[in-house]
Short mmCIF file of C-alpha atoms and ligand atoms in Angstrom, two decimals:
data_model
loop_
_atom_site.label_atom_id
_atom_site.label_comp_id
_atom_site.label_asym_id
_atom_site.label_seq_id
_atom_site.Cartn_x
_atom_site.Cartn_y
_atom_site.Cartn_z
CA MET A 470 18.00 -6.30 9.65
CA VAL A 471 16.61 -6.73 13.17
CA MET A 472 18.60 -5.02 15.90
CA GLU A 473 17.67 -7.03 18.94
CA ARG A 474 19.08 -4.78 21.63
CA ILE A 475 17.65 -1.67 19.98
CA ASN A 476 14.24 -3.25 20.03
CA ARG A 477 14.69 -4.02 23.72
CA ILE A 478 15.19 -0.29 24.30
CA VAL A 479 12.15 0.55 22.19
CA GLU A 480 10.06 -2.00 24.08
CA SER A 481 11.20 -0.91 27.52
CA GLN A 482 8.64 0.63 29.85
CA GLN A 483 11.25 2.99 31.25
CA TYR A 484 11.93 4.48 27.81
CA TRP A 485 8.25 5.18 27.17
CA ASP A 486 7.73 6.52 30.68
CA TYR A 487 10.41 9.13 29.97
CA LEU A 488 9.04 9.92 26.49
CA LYS A 489 5.58 10.35 28.01
CA MET A 490 6.93 12.79 30.60
CA ILE A 491 8.67 14.76 27.85
CA GLU A 492 5.44 14.82 25.83
CA GLU A 493 3.51 16.19 28.79
CA HIS A 494 6.07 18.94 29.40
CA GLU A 495 6.01 19.87 25.70
CA ARG A 496 2.24 19.98 25.32
CA ASN A 497 2.24 23.78 25.04
CA ARG A 498 5.74 24.19 23.65
CA VAL A 499 5.86 26.20 20.39
CA TYR A 500 9.36 24.98 19.49
CA CYS A 501 10.44 21.50 18.39
CA ASN A 502 9.24 18.50 20.36
CA HIS A 503 11.42 15.57 21.36
CA GLY A 504 9.35 12.45 20.79
CA PHE A 505 10.21 9.09 19.28
CA ASP A 506 9.93 10.42 15.72
CA HIS A 507 12.76 12.88 16.39
CA ALA A 508 14.92 10.21 18.05
CA ILE A 509 14.57 7.64 15.25
CA THR A 510 15.19 10.29 12.57
CA VAL A 511 18.39 11.37 14.31
CA ALA A 512 19.42 7.70 14.49
CA ARG A 513 19.03 7.17 10.75
CA ILE A 514 20.71 10.40 9.70
CA SER A 515 23.65 10.07 12.06
CA TYR A 516 24.30 6.45 11.02
CA ILE A 517 24.36 7.40 7.33
CA TYR A 518 26.58 10.38 8.06
CA LEU A 519 29.08 8.28 10.03
CA LEU A 520 29.22 5.74 7.21
CA GLU A 521 29.90 8.51 4.70
CA GLN A 522 32.66 9.85 6.91
CA GLY A 523 34.30 6.44 6.90
CA HIS A 524 33.68 5.61 10.55
CA ARG A 525 32.95 2.01 11.38
CA PHE A 526 30.46 2.19 14.22
CA SER A 527 28.16 -0.67 15.05
CA ARG A 528 24.64 0.27 13.99
CA GLU A 529 23.33 -0.63 17.46
CA ILE A 530 25.76 1.77 19.15
CA VAL A 531 24.66 4.66 16.93
CA TYR A 532 20.94 3.90 17.21
CA ALA A 533 21.10 3.41 20.98
CA SER A 534 22.84 6.75 21.42
CA ALA A 535 20.43 8.57 19.10
CA LEU A 536 17.28 7.00 20.54
CA LEU A 537 18.34 8.08 24.02
CA HIS A 538 20.01 11.42 23.26
CA ASP A 539 17.11 13.57 24.48
CA ILE A 540 15.78 11.22 27.16
CA GLY A 541 16.85 13.71 29.86
CA ARG A 542 14.63 16.49 28.50
CA TRP A 543 11.97 16.04 31.19
CA VAL A 544 14.62 16.52 33.88
CA GLN A 545 15.68 19.79 32.25
CA TYR A 546 12.04 20.94 32.18
CA GLU A 547 11.66 20.08 35.85
CA ASN A 548 14.88 21.35 37.42
CA GLY A 549 16.98 23.04 34.72
CA GLU A 550 19.73 20.40 34.59
CA ASP A 551 21.31 20.07 31.12
CA HIS A 552 19.38 17.27 29.39
CA ALA A 553 22.55 15.79 27.90
CA ILE A 554 23.98 15.26 31.37
CA ALA A 555 20.72 13.96 32.82
CA GLY A 556 20.37 11.70 29.78
CA VAL A 557 23.71 10.01 30.43
CA ARG A 558 22.46 9.06 33.90
CA LEU A 559 19.01 7.89 32.78
CA ALA A 560 20.39 5.86 29.89
CA GLN A 561 22.55 3.57 32.06
CA ASP A 562 19.81 1.23 33.31
CA ILE A 563 17.95 1.13 29.99
CA LEU A 564 21.17 0.16 28.19
CA ALA A 565 22.22 -2.43 30.77
CA ASP A 566 18.74 -3.99 30.67
CA ALA A 567 18.90 -4.10 26.87
CA GLY A 568 22.12 -6.13 27.10
CA PHE A 569 24.87 -3.65 26.29
CA SER A 570 28.26 -4.19 27.95
CA THR A 571 29.95 -1.63 30.19
CA ALA A 572 32.35 -0.69 27.37
CA GLU A 573 29.49 -0.27 24.91
CA ILE A 574 27.50 1.81 27.39
CA GLU A 575 30.51 4.10 27.78
CA GLN A 576 30.61 4.66 24.01
CA ILE A 577 26.86 5.22 23.79
CA VAL A 578 26.68 7.74 26.63
CA THR A 579 29.63 9.66 25.19
CA GLY A 580 27.39 10.39 22.20
CA ILE A 581 24.53 11.45 24.47
CA ARG A 582 26.82 13.68 26.55
CA GLU A 583 28.27 15.34 23.43
CA HIS A 584 25.16 15.70 21.26
CA ARG A 585 25.03 19.44 21.88
CA VAL A 586 28.66 20.16 20.99
CA HIS A 587 28.63 21.80 17.58
CA THR A 588 32.17 22.80 16.74
CA GLY A 589 33.43 19.25 16.41
CA GLU A 590 36.62 20.12 18.23
CA LEU A 591 35.64 18.63 21.56
CA ALA A 592 33.23 16.01 20.35
CA SER A 593 33.93 12.42 19.37
CA PRO A 594 32.79 11.36 15.89
CA LEU A 595 29.57 9.96 17.38
CA GLY A 596 28.82 13.10 19.41
CA ASN A 597 29.51 15.27 16.38
CA ALA A 598 27.29 13.14 14.12
CA LEU A 599 24.43 13.35 16.62
CA ALA A 600 24.79 17.12 16.90
CA LEU A 601 24.61 17.53 13.11
CA ALA A 602 21.80 15.02 12.66
CA ASP A 603 19.88 16.74 15.46
CA ASP A 604 19.59 19.86 13.27
CA TRP A 605 19.16 18.04 9.95
CA ALA A 606 16.23 16.14 11.44
CA ARG A 607 14.17 19.35 11.68
CA ASP A 608 12.23 21.31 9.06
CA CYS A 609 13.55 24.75 9.99
CA ARG A 610 12.60 26.19 6.57
CA ASN A 611 8.89 26.02 7.35
CA CYS A 612 9.16 26.75 11.04
CA LYS A 613 6.75 29.39 12.31
CA VAL A 614 8.85 30.41 15.29
CA GLN A 615 12.21 30.94 13.58
CA ASP A 616 12.41 34.50 14.87
CA THR A 617 12.62 33.51 18.49
CA CYS A 618 14.31 30.09 18.27
CA HIS A 619 17.80 30.22 19.77
CA LYS A 620 19.03 27.47 17.44
CA PHE A 621 17.82 29.05 14.21
CA SER A 622 20.16 30.39 11.53
CA LEU A 623 19.54 31.10 7.82
CA ASP A 624 21.85 28.23 6.95
CA MET A 625 19.30 25.89 8.50
CA THR A 626 16.74 26.76 5.81
CA LYS A 627 19.09 25.33 3.15
CA VAL A 628 19.27 21.67 2.25
CA ASN A 629 22.65 20.93 3.75
CA TYR A 630 22.39 17.17 3.88
FE1 FE2 B 577 19.08 17.54 22.74
FE1 FE2 B 578 17.54 16.17 19.69
#
């Protein structure tokens, strides 16, 4: 099923400019990278998870939020601003250009803003799904830098989902 507006994001120059900047900043990073493969994996996992939980999100809303959730990473590398907050700002134009309405953009950026909230208590269902999928998208079991990764826990070596 073709998702027209999602493909507009994926074809946008702005999106790839940001991904390229992230790639350059992560060239010597020993921890996880934040390229397109991570974004699309988070999209697929979070959409399945939301379906299982009985939430009726539009697939485009979930994919847009997931594809853009780490887009602010390069800002964080450059000036220390939280990438979730920077991402909300950077996503606005990309989403408007792709044809999302103001109300849809508000939903999508809520997911981006909340993708680092892990307890579930403060996060919306979309933010919570992105936070979970963010971890499930990684192969922590075989990670060589577990010992020093701030996100790592033994639970992450188990197949949880
Ligand atoms: Fe992130
Ligand atoms: Fe992520």
